[in-house]
Amino acid sequence: MSGAALGLEIVFVFFLALFLLHRYGDFKKQHRLVIVGTLLAWYLCFLIVFILPLDVSTTIYNRCKHAAANSSPPEGSNMTGLYATATPVPSQHPCFKPWSYIPDGIMPIFWRVVYWTSQFLTWILLPFMQSYARSGGFSITGKIKTALIENAIYYGTYLLIFGAFLIYVAVNPHLHLEWNQLQTIGIAAANTWGLFLLVLLLGYGLVEIPRSYWNGAKRGYLLMKTYFKAAKLMTEKADAEETLEDVMEEVRKVNESIKYNHPLRKCVDTILKKCPIEYQEKMGRNMDDYEDFDEKHNTYPSEKSLVKLHKQVIYSVQRHRRTQVQWQILLEQAFYLEDVAKNETSATCQFVHTFQSPEPENRFIQYFYNPTVEWYWECLLRPWFYRVLAVVLSIFSVIVVWSECTFFSTRPVLSLFAVFIQLAEKTYNYIYIEIACFLSIFFLSICVYSTVFRIRVFNYYYLASHHQTDAYSLLFSGMLFCRLTPPLCLNFLGLTHMDSSISHQNTQPTAYTSIMGSMKVLSFIADGFYIYYPMLVVILCIATYFSLGTRCLNLLGFQQFMGDNDMTSDLVDEGKELIRREKRKRQRQEEGENRRREWKERYGHSREDSTRNRNVHIDPKESNFSEMSTNRSTSKYTRANNRTERDRIELLQDAEPLDFNAETFTEDPLESESGRYQPGGRYLSMSRSRIFDDV
């Protein structure tokens, strides 16, 4: 099994990152480089979280093996007296190789490749790709130029700070820094920035995640929150539609001014390809390519303005598409929650849906998750399951907060994570060690990463599911993950006292800690910031518990869901009315479809039979006549014998109404052709005497 666990986790984490990226990104429409860059960033960060427990168990085994080797008596010595009782013999030492043991030399190389690749992505490549993805240039060279200009200040700031630091070191004769020490300083600076953001996100997630499950168990809470989201989303949807209309109007003006032989026509065609299909058709119909661009002395837009317009088109189309998809998803969620509220009082214990799912469900799911099982789960079991899960997550949150405030204490050991790991280390229960480490770091990662998925910075950064996340937000999330994961792992190793700088013990460090270098080069960071700054998580948890951030945003004009607020109540009522209106609309659509289906099933076969009988009763002698006479005789025969059938067919066809003001009209409205030719050589719609009656 040597190295097999590492290989399995590498494969599993890859498919996990691919699944999440497929849920939020769009593989068909987004650029391949954006997909590859984001996938690589997510994959490396998730890989660090999953592989770190294996590094801990391997390090504990190496410590045990090293202690056993040091405790072995020299050859020829007598095992008597106090020495025999104080140090056990190697055969009695409980050191055995764990099932997930990774051979020496593999983990340092693995961590070095993963860490430096993630740092290259987050500080150099992904910021450049962000600017490249948002650029409105029409060529690769133009996009690269725009990305370099936008990142010049970003890169220049770091180069200026690093250059000033090198000058200070070169001038000061008391400082002699080598390459390894400079490398450690760079790692410490990156981890300090990441730890600063990590504590902010962790303080929010430790409280909000358990509270969200506890509130989800309340009856009506999720439905009220869905109504609130519907009101806000409708406002955003209307704003997105208005913005798209304004941008399309600008595109229309540009399309009309720049003709086919203009040098910038290729740029306009590129912009038109990014527009929705219905707007492309409208602009294509209004296009007049017979005019030359130089015949009229008009002012034409510059290439710079077209680049700006191209950028606006990409943004507005993406936002409009996202709001449309989110609105449909929110409607389905609201309808389902209303069905849950109705079925809670059902005496039949059968879950009844108001609307059937448009997509056919799997037979396997239908067999096991039938209406009875669905009723028991949605109406009885799920609220209690959410309450139990909320309590368990709350206990984990309390353990994390306590350990963050006490992990620097080594005698006595107050950090609960360190207590659990040290108890397992005494018995060398490697499976328990790996499970405990995995659950601990997995919970910390969920608290941090879920906050990254939840936060929204206006419309610039927003991770939307169902393939609605834009390229800028995907790349920005990859940057955040690469910057948050290394300090998160270091913080976890400090909580478990596996970091020698925290435990102050001369023991073998983990392979992950060894590539970070010794933080003694910057003692004020190792002994100050890394120790006391995580204590701020207590203040952040208290602020999140009392919803101070939500209240501040509400005061600033950003509507947030608060149960004791008049604005929230108004938005809930507005959303409820919107959902009710959409529900009536969908019910009318389904009723119309069912009615048309019933009419087709009732009269569709009889219509086919009448056509078949009509062909059978034709006199064989009439086959020698021309096609015109055959149709006329068939029409007379059918009108004489199938008047009842024609009346039925009239219900299925959009027959034009009779013109009772006309001079003559036929008895059967279906007898006339589609042109409605009237005696006297005039069509009904072209009658001169009655053409202005409606006016």
XYZ file of C-alpha atoms in Angstrom:
695
model
C 0.000 0.000 0.000
C 3.057 2.272 -0.069
C 2.031 5.367 -2.037
C -1.311 3.854 -3.087
C -3.305 6.151 -0.781
C -1.533 9.172 -2.235
C -2.374 8.105 -5.777
C -6.026 7.416 -4.951
C -6.490 10.791 -3.308
C -4.821 12.578 -6.222
C -7.322 11.003 -8.631
C -10.317 11.551 -6.343
C -9.515 15.213 -5.719
C -9.156 15.840 -9.446
C -12.670 14.591 -10.169
C -14.013 16.534 -7.179
C -12.537 19.791 -8.502
C -13.787 18.960 -12.000
C -17.321 18.359 -10.684
C -17.435 21.670 -8.793
C -16.033 23.581 -11.739
C -18.628 22.010 -14.035
C -21.360 23.143 -11.645
C -20.239 26.780 -11.618
C -18.450 27.203 -14.958
C -19.513 26.589 -18.527
C -17.148 24.314 -20.418
C -18.793 25.011 -23.785
C -18.828 28.809 -23.811
C -15.896 29.864 -21.663
C -12.325 29.972 -22.898
C -10.264 26.828 -22.421
C -7.435 28.691 -20.717
C -9.883 30.044 -18.134
C -11.206 26.548 -17.454
C -7.720 25.027 -17.220
C -6.373 27.799 -14.975
C -9.315 27.669 -12.578
C -9.328 23.866 -12.503
C -5.613 23.755 -11.720
C -5.972 26.305 -8.907
C -8.939 24.523 -7.311
C -7.311 21.141 -7.758
C -4.047 22.120 -6.053
C -5.842 23.725 -3.106
C -8.147 20.756 -2.547
C -5.167 18.449 -2.918
C -3.308 20.171 -0.086
C -6.291 19.736 2.214
C -6.720 16.032 1.425
C -3.030 15.046 1.468
C -2.040 16.859 4.675
C -3.485 14.137 7.019
C -1.270 11.572 5.275
C 1.716 13.817 5.902
C 0.821 13.993 9.606
C 0.522 10.213 10.019
C 3.769 9.635 8.116
C 5.560 12.205 10.300
C 4.301 10.538 13.488
C 5.589 7.191 12.247
C 8.973 8.693 11.383
C 9.181 10.217 14.866
C 8.367 6.857 16.408
C 10.964 5.128 14.250
C 13.566 7.748 15.118
C 12.790 7.443 18.846
C 13.027 3.664 18.626
C 16.399 3.901 16.907
C 17.731 6.291 19.543
C 16.429 4.148 22.388
C 18.159 0.958 21.118
C 21.039 -0.068 23.468
C 24.518 -0.519 21.990
C 25.659 -3.972 21.033
C 27.083 -6.006 23.908
C 25.498 -3.941 26.655
C 23.553 -5.618 29.484
C 19.829 -4.850 29.803
C 19.747 -4.604 33.577
C 18.749 -2.167 36.222
C 17.065 1.110 35.624
C 18.042 1.325 31.950
C 16.007 -1.754 31.145
C 12.853 -0.312 32.682
C 13.284 3.232 31.418
C 13.755 2.501 27.711
C 11.901 -0.363 26.054
C 13.668 -2.617 23.628
C 12.968 -2.162 19.951
C 11.028 -5.396 19.690
C 8.569 -4.098 22.274
C 8.231 -0.624 20.716
C 4.757 -0.191 19.146
C 6.103 1.266 15.884
C 4.428 -0.241 12.858
C 4.105 1.192 9.394
C 0.719 2.806 8.666
C -1.328 1.644 5.709
C -0.994 5.071 4.061
C 2.735 5.416 4.613
C 4.506 7.524 1.999
C 8.190 6.712 1.419
C 10.853 9.222 2.404
C 11.697 11.865 -0.161
C 8.320 11.900 -1.937
C 6.392 14.327 0.249
C 8.972 17.177 0.231
C 9.119 17.116 -3.569
C 5.337 16.840 -3.793
C 4.716 19.799 -1.468
C 7.351 21.924 -3.193
C 5.773 21.401 -6.605
C 2.221 21.978 -5.353
C 3.046 25.040 -3.271
C 5.138 26.939 -5.791
C 2.752 26.124 -8.627
C -0.161 27.526 -6.633
C 1.837 30.648 -5.761
C 2.745 31.194 -9.402
C -0.927 30.908 -10.297
C -2.238 33.260 -7.643
C 0.351 36.032 -7.935
C 1.270 36.052 -11.631
C -0.790 33.951 -14.019
C -4.379 34.252 -12.730
C -4.338 38.084 -12.340
C -3.052 38.334 -15.900
C -5.755 35.936 -17.127
C -8.388 37.980 -15.302
C -7.485 41.109 -17.204
C -7.217 39.119 -20.417
C -10.711 37.624 -19.937
C -12.332 40.998 -19.204
C -10.580 42.771 -22.038
C -12.698 43.866 -24.960
C -9.903 43.619 -27.500
C -10.517 42.052 -30.877
C -7.166 40.274 -31.181
C -4.880 38.272 -28.940
C -2.228 40.976 -29.111
C -4.711 43.644 -28.079
C -5.955 41.610 -25.132
C -2.408 40.886 -23.950
C -1.531 44.576 -24.200
C -4.589 45.540 -22.167
C -3.818 42.891 -19.535
C -0.222 44.079 -19.180
C -1.302 47.699 -18.754
C -3.916 46.818 -16.122
C -1.452 44.663 -14.151
C 1.449 47.112 -14.402
C 0.463 48.855 -11.169
C -0.275 45.515 -9.503
C 3.084 43.988 -10.361
C 4.964 47.264 -9.957
C 3.854 47.653 -6.345
C 5.256 44.273 -5.331
C 8.473 44.857 -7.240
C 8.902 48.240 -5.555
C 8.458 46.764 -2.074
C 10.778 43.862 -2.804
C 13.415 46.153 -4.330
C 13.325 48.493 -1.327
C 13.779 45.512 0.957
C 16.797 44.270 -1.012
C 18.388 47.726 -0.913
C 17.882 47.857 2.860
C 19.520 44.458 3.301
C 22.445 45.398 1.061
C 23.091 48.684 2.868
C 22.795 47.323 6.422
C 26.069 45.572 7.352
C 24.496 43.641 10.222
C 22.137 41.722 7.928
C 23.442 38.883 5.837
C 20.526 37.108 4.233
C 20.988 34.081 2.073
C 18.696 32.802 -0.659
C 16.885 30.395 1.692
C 16.181 33.217 4.117
C 14.865 35.461 1.335
C 12.663 32.613 0.216
C 11.342 32.203 3.753
C 10.607 35.932 3.980
C 8.616 35.781 0.754
C 6.625 32.791 2.013
C 5.997 34.549 5.341
C 4.723 37.658 3.561
C 2.307 35.623 1.428
C 1.084 33.615 4.419
C 0.607 36.784 6.475
C -1.656 38.267 3.811
C -3.561 34.980 3.569
C -3.925 34.630 7.346
C -5.342 38.143 7.582
C -8.136 37.233 5.159
C -8.465 33.701 6.546
C -9.494 34.811 10.021
C -12.159 37.136 8.589
C -13.742 34.390 6.504
C -13.364 31.774 9.242
C -15.112 33.932 11.840
C -18.114 34.286 9.542
C -18.310 30.622 8.538
C -18.016 29.209 12.061
C -21.298 30.887 13.029
C -23.203 31.179 9.775
C -22.973 27.532 8.671
C -24.519 26.012 11.852
C -27.100 28.813 11.995
C -28.144 28.272 8.381
C -28.951 24.620 9.084
C -30.771 25.486 12.302
C -32.903 28.094 10.555
C -33.493 25.676 7.690
C -35.290 23.385 10.126
C -37.804 26.100 11.006
C -41.147 25.942 9.260
C -41.616 28.712 6.787
C -38.162 30.245 7.218
C -36.768 29.022 3.925
C -39.967 30.005 2.128
C -39.865 33.556 3.534
C -36.207 33.861 2.585
C -37.007 32.609 -0.912
C -39.702 35.285 -1.261
C -37.132 37.856 -0.179
C -34.637 36.590 -2.757
C -37.324 36.675 -5.439
C -38.024 40.362 -4.824
C -34.331 41.252 -4.963
C -33.679 39.070 -7.984
C -36.587 40.593 -9.885
C -35.050 44.033 -9.351
C -31.693 42.784 -10.552
C -33.321 41.018 -13.486
C -35.124 44.192 -14.574
C -31.915 46.182 -14.241
C -30.026 43.598 -16.326
C -32.688 43.739 -19.046
C -32.585 47.535 -19.097
C -28.790 47.541 -19.285
C -28.860 45.025 -22.118
C -31.384 47.143 -24.042
C -29.192 50.226 -23.688
C -26.088 48.373 -24.824
C -27.923 46.802 -27.767
C -29.108 50.261 -28.798
C -25.498 51.417 -28.895
C -24.596 48.351 -30.934
C -27.434 49.092 -33.357
C -26.201 52.637 -33.923
C -22.658 51.411 -34.515
C -23.920 48.693 -36.843
C -25.847 51.232 -38.922
C -23.011 53.736 -39.102
C -20.169 51.340 -39.996
C -20.902 49.638 -43.321
C -19.500 46.526 -44.909
C -16.463 48.216 -46.493
C -15.352 50.141 -43.421
C -11.980 49.081 -41.945
C -13.602 48.514 -38.526
C -16.416 46.348 -39.882
C -14.684 43.185 -38.646
C -14.765 44.556 -35.118
C -18.486 45.260 -35.432
C -19.098 41.721 -36.689
C -17.217 40.366 -33.665
C -19.459 42.415 -31.377
C -22.585 41.193 -33.156
C -21.565 37.574 -32.610
C -21.612 38.191 -28.845
C -25.156 39.621 -28.933
C -28.250 37.463 -28.351
C -29.730 35.811 -31.421
C -32.927 37.875 -31.451
C -30.937 41.120 -31.522
C -28.695 39.766 -34.261
C -31.739 39.042 -36.425
C -33.183 42.511 -35.874
C -29.923 44.217 -36.737
C -29.433 41.959 -39.754
C -32.825 42.936 -41.190
C -32.164 46.649 -40.751
C -28.716 46.490 -42.301
C -28.262 48.324 -45.609
C -24.951 47.469 -47.213
C -25.501 49.416 -50.401
C -24.208 52.628 -48.871
C -20.498 53.289 -48.733
C -19.028 54.573 -45.528
C -17.216 57.444 -47.238
C -20.209 58.860 -49.104
C -21.509 60.665 -46.058
C -19.417 62.777 -43.813
C -20.463 61.085 -40.586
C -18.472 60.698 -37.392
C -17.462 57.079 -36.929
C -16.519 55.474 -33.595
C -12.876 54.772 -32.947
C -11.382 51.376 -32.284
C -10.938 52.275 -28.616
C -14.655 52.995 -28.256
C -15.467 49.693 -29.981
C -13.221 47.866 -27.514
C -15.140 49.484 -24.671
C -18.466 48.587 -26.296
C -17.320 45.003 -26.812
C -16.500 44.747 -23.120
C -19.922 46.124 -22.193
C -21.654 43.645 -24.495
C -19.862 40.676 -22.946
C -20.706 41.826 -19.426
C -24.347 42.737 -20.088
C -25.131 39.532 -22.007
C -23.559 37.376 -19.292
C -25.454 39.193 -16.551
C -28.753 39.006 -18.423
C -28.362 35.284 -19.046
C -27.411 34.667 -15.437
C -30.417 36.510 -13.997
C -32.779 34.671 -16.352
C -31.462 31.263 -15.298
C -31.406 32.195 -11.616
C -35.000 33.400 -11.822
C -36.186 30.080 -13.225
C -34.246 28.155 -10.575
C -35.644 30.362 -7.814
C -39.178 29.802 -9.114
C -38.719 26.029 -8.968
C -37.362 26.319 -5.437
C -40.260 28.516 -4.314
C -42.856 26.201 -5.849
C -41.265 23.218 -4.131
C -41.144 24.936 -0.728
C -44.809 25.894 -1.093
C -45.584 22.256 -1.864
C -43.730 21.236 1.309
C -45.787 23.695 3.356
C -49.028 22.311 1.868
C -48.068 18.658 2.305
C -47.172 19.050 5.982
C -50.873 18.785 6.859
C -51.561 15.945 4.433
C -53.341 12.918 5.941
C -52.407 10.543 3.115
C -48.628 10.783 3.747
C -48.126 11.204 0.018
C -46.116 14.116 -1.340
C -48.076 15.870 -4.100
C -46.353 18.306 -6.484
C -48.156 21.267 -7.968
C -46.086 21.102 -11.124
C -44.427 18.040 -12.515
C -40.728 18.191 -13.219
C -40.023 18.956 -16.905
C -37.091 16.530 -16.897
C -37.916 12.828 -16.537
C -36.518 11.326 -13.375
C -34.458 8.205 -13.207
C -36.432 5.018 -12.626
C -34.055 3.994 -9.882
C -34.730 7.263 -8.045
C -38.468 7.003 -8.626
C -38.515 3.495 -7.160
C -36.705 4.324 -3.917
C -37.644 8.000 -3.576
C -41.364 7.574 -4.123
C -44.010 10.077 -2.915
C -44.297 8.342 0.463
C -40.564 8.448 1.148
C -40.429 12.028 -0.070
C -43.222 13.039 2.314
C -41.542 11.464 5.352
C -38.205 13.033 4.468
C -39.412 16.555 3.649
C -42.121 16.877 6.290
C -40.757 14.841 9.218
C -37.126 13.745 9.006
C -35.318 16.637 7.347
C -36.100 19.269 10.034
C -34.773 16.977 12.766
C -31.757 16.022 10.681
C -30.943 19.699 10.161
C -31.254 20.378 13.896
C -28.901 17.527 14.801
C -26.440 18.608 12.130
C -26.573 22.200 13.378
C -25.775 21.055 16.928
C -22.828 18.947 15.736
C -21.450 21.803 13.651
C -21.883 24.184 16.578
C -19.797 21.875 18.765
C -17.085 21.834 16.103
C -17.203 25.628 15.944
C -16.771 25.944 19.708
C -13.783 23.567 19.579
C -12.185 25.622 16.805
C -12.695 28.926 18.633
C -11.289 27.506 21.887
C -8.280 26.006 20.119
C -7.565 29.209 18.204
C -7.355 31.085 21.488
C -5.232 28.504 23.359
C -3.070 26.702 20.778
C 0.070 28.631 21.838
C -0.061 26.993 25.309
C 2.121 23.871 25.380
C 2.261 23.213 29.132
C -0.475 22.409 29.774
C -1.857 21.586 26.341
C -5.169 23.439 26.009
C -5.860 23.084 22.319
C -8.406 20.301 21.910
C -7.068 19.392 18.475
C -3.604 18.889 19.958
C -5.058 16.820 22.815
C -6.845 14.473 20.409
C -3.792 14.013 18.188
C -1.436 13.431 21.110
C -3.745 10.813 22.627
C -3.816 8.965 19.330
C -0.060 9.363 18.958
C 0.551 7.526 22.221
C -1.233 4.434 20.925
C -0.042 4.950 17.338
C -3.561 4.561 15.996
C -2.844 5.946 12.542
C -6.364 5.481 11.217
C -7.766 7.552 14.078
C -5.057 10.177 13.517
C -5.892 10.497 9.830
C -9.649 10.617 10.454
C -9.279 13.240 13.180
C -6.952 15.351 11.041
C -9.166 15.044 7.993
C -12.361 15.997 9.845
C -10.634 18.951 11.507
C -9.071 20.446 8.415
C -12.138 19.589 6.330
C -14.384 21.544 8.702
C -11.990 24.505 8.644
C -11.921 24.361 4.841
C -15.721 24.211 4.614
C -16.042 27.296 6.819
C -13.551 29.240 4.709
C -14.407 27.987 1.215
C -18.167 28.218 1.705
C -17.731 31.875 2.607
C -15.784 32.376 -0.621
C -18.694 30.821 -2.534
C -21.264 32.930 -0.683
C -19.742 36.392 -0.734
C -20.576 38.778 -3.528
C -18.708 41.959 -4.380
C -21.438 43.862 -6.225
C -21.429 42.427 -9.770
C -17.659 42.042 -10.106
C -17.274 38.843 -8.125
C -20.136 36.386 -7.835
C -20.023 32.576 -7.984
C -23.365 31.474 -9.434
C -24.214 27.806 -9.812
C -25.799 26.097 -12.832
C -22.963 27.216 -15.161
C -23.651 30.948 -14.707
C -20.323 32.158 -13.275
C -18.305 34.416 -15.536
C -14.601 33.977 -16.275
C -13.519 36.862 -14.027
C -15.208 35.396 -10.948
C -13.855 31.898 -11.613
C -10.293 33.166 -11.863
C -10.733 35.366 -8.803
C -11.963 32.381 -6.779
C -8.881 30.436 -7.876
C -6.685 33.290 -6.649
C -8.439 33.343 -3.277
C -8.131 29.584 -2.828
C -4.405 29.608 -3.606
C -3.814 32.426 -1.125
C -5.979 31.016 1.674
C -5.012 27.331 1.606
C -1.309 27.544 2.709
C -2.014 29.678 5.827
C -5.050 27.484 6.548
C -2.836 24.376 6.626
C -0.213 26.132 8.732
C -2.914 27.219 11.153
C -4.171 23.636 11.383
C -0.656 22.322 12.081
C -0.335 24.947 14.800
C -3.658 23.882 16.368
C -2.438 20.245 16.494
C 1.079 21.248 17.708
C 2.633 19.546 14.709
C 4.479 22.786 13.944
C 7.749 22.953 15.887
C 7.604 26.756 16.032
C 4.401 26.417 18.080
C 5.208 23.360 20.199
C 8.813 24.529 20.840
C 10.028 20.930 20.694
C 13.031 19.607 18.857
C 11.109 17.008 16.885
C 10.962 16.069 13.248
C 8.672 18.517 11.421
C 6.163 17.569 8.794
C 7.208 17.721 5.165
C 4.796 20.596 4.607
C 6.378 22.663 7.394
C 9.889 21.940 6.134
C 9.277 23.620 2.761
C 7.952 26.723 4.523
C 11.296 27.284 6.208
C 12.014 28.491 9.703
C 10.038 31.547 10.722
C 12.735 32.514 13.218
C 14.111 34.840 10.537
C 11.072 37.054 11.217
C 10.530 36.600 14.926
C 7.914 39.368 15.216
C 5.725 37.444 12.749
C 6.387 33.941 14.120
C 6.045 34.902 17.799
C 3.568 37.744 17.424
C 1.228 37.883 14.453
C 0.831 34.114 13.963
C 0.072 33.648 17.681
C -2.244 36.488 18.629
C -4.014 37.479 15.433
C -6.135 34.253 15.224
C -7.680 35.263 18.569
C -9.690 37.866 16.684
C -11.896 35.025 15.490
C -13.774 35.360 18.801
C -14.738 38.963 18.049
C -15.719 38.079 14.503
C -17.886 35.181 15.681
C -19.689 37.454 18.142
C -20.248 40.062 15.435
C -21.602 37.385 13.078
C -23.870 35.928 15.761
C -25.535 39.312 16.339
C -25.576 40.012 12.560
C -23.662 43.259 12.908
C -22.403 43.090 9.330
C -25.899 42.455 8.006
C -27.296 45.380 9.968
C -24.548 47.700 8.730
C -25.189 46.719 5.119
C -28.902 47.256 5.647
C -28.261 50.740 6.996
C -26.109 51.529 3.962
C -28.986 50.658 1.627
C -28.101 47.061 0.722
C -31.235 45.117 1.606
C -30.465 42.051 3.712
C -32.805 39.405 5.073
C -33.659 40.387 8.660
C -36.741 39.093 10.412
C -37.328 42.197 12.544
C -37.175 44.782 9.772
C -39.992 46.539 7.946
C -38.044 46.605 4.700
C -37.621 42.831 4.886
C -41.363 42.366 5.425
C -42.163 44.557 2.427
C -39.761 42.639 0.205
C -41.160 39.321 1.419
C -44.690 40.424 0.519
C -43.506 41.653 -2.843
C -41.715 38.385 -3.543
C -44.750 36.397 -2.472
C -46.906 38.282 -4.958
C -44.332 37.726 -7.714
C -44.246 33.998 -7.040
C -48.051 33.863 -6.982
C -48.214 35.654 -10.318
C -45.684 33.310 -11.917
C -47.545 30.338 -10.489
C -50.836 31.429 -12.054
C -49.067 32.025 -15.323
C -47.570 28.547 -15.336
C -50.902 26.989 -14.373
C -52.594 28.683 -17.321
C -49.879 27.425 -19.624
C -50.253 23.865 -18.379
C -54.039 24.046 -18.668
C -53.728 25.274 -22.243
C -51.306 22.497 -23.133
C -53.545 19.875 -21.549
C -56.588 21.226 -23.389
C -54.802 21.124 -26.729
C -53.556 17.626 -26.016
C -57.068 16.437 -25.187
C -58.508 17.956 -28.369
C -55.825 16.303 -30.465
C -56.401 12.946 -28.812
C -60.208 13.238 -29.205
C -60.482 14.565 -32.752
C -57.127 13.785 -34.292
C -58.060 10.164 -35.182
C -61.519 11.099 -36.496
C -59.948 13.685 -38.779
C -57.586 11.082 -40.187
C -60.510 8.656 -40.661
C -62.553 11.284 -42.513
C -59.615 11.986 -44.810
C -59.175 8.291 -45.454
C -62.926 7.817 -46.135
C -62.940 10.794 -48.434
C -60.225 9.226 -50.550
C -62.085 5.892 -50.613
C -65.486 7.291 -51.751
C -64.121 9.136 -54.748
C -65.593 7.807 -57.990
C -62.874 5.997 -60.019
C -64.199 7.580 -63.210
C -63.254 11.020 -61.885
C -59.572 10.127 -61.855
C -59.307 11.146 -65.516
C -60.314 14.712 -64.756
C -57.827 17.434 -64.040
C -56.571 18.216 -60.528
C -58.751 21.316 -60.280
C -61.996 19.498 -61.004
C -61.080 16.702 -58.608
C -60.538 19.113 -55.732
C -63.795 20.911 -56.500
C -65.881 17.699 -56.589
C -64.203 16.428 -53.423
C -64.932 19.697 -51.690
C -68.633 19.484 -52.623
C -68.908 15.881 -51.509
C -67.203 16.598 -48.220
C -69.254 19.710 -47.531
C -72.485 17.810 -48.146
C -71.774 14.832 -45.928
C -69.270 15.968 -43.295
C -70.697 19.237 -42.010
C -70.587 17.942 -38.449
C -66.952 16.936 -38.817
C -66.052 20.339 -40.256
C -67.657 22.034 -37.271
C -65.402 20.003 -35.000
C -62.315 20.853 -37.017
C -63.181 24.533 -36.754
C -62.471 24.383 -33.028
C -58.901 23.316 -33.751
C -58.173 25.914 -36.399
C -57.828 29.666 -36.265
C -60.639 30.486 -38.708
C -60.947 34.172 -39.542
C -64.184 35.841 -38.347
C -66.940 36.656 -40.761
C -67.130 40.112 -42.195
C -70.796 40.920 -41.649
C -70.378 44.266 -43.393
C -69.455 42.611 -46.674
C -71.955 42.483 -49.474
C -71.982 38.684 -49.686
C -70.622 35.906 -47.558
C -70.700 32.177 -47.660
C -72.510 29.931 -45.271
C -69.443 27.919 -44.334
C -66.527 30.058 -43.163
C -64.151 27.180 -43.836
C -65.198 26.872 -47.434
C -63.166 29.815 -48.671
C -59.431 29.553 -49.111
C -56.806 31.296 -47.037
C -56.932 34.297 -49.359
C -60.663 34.868 -48.601
C -61.508 35.780 -52.235
C -64.926 37.429 -52.549
C -67.188 37.830 -55.535
C -66.367 40.904 -57.512
C -62.635 40.202 -57.564
C -61.905 41.647 -54.083
C -60.379 40.110 -50.932
C -62.130 40.688 -47.644
C -59.118 42.416 -46.122
C -58.923 44.796 -49.128
C -62.575 45.928 -49.265
C -62.536 49.603 -50.295
C -65.909 50.489 -48.845
C -65.186 49.198 -45.330
C -61.444 49.553 -45.030
C -61.564 52.376 -42.461
C -64.536 51.156 -40.406
C -62.388 50.132 -37.440
C -60.579 53.464 -37.479
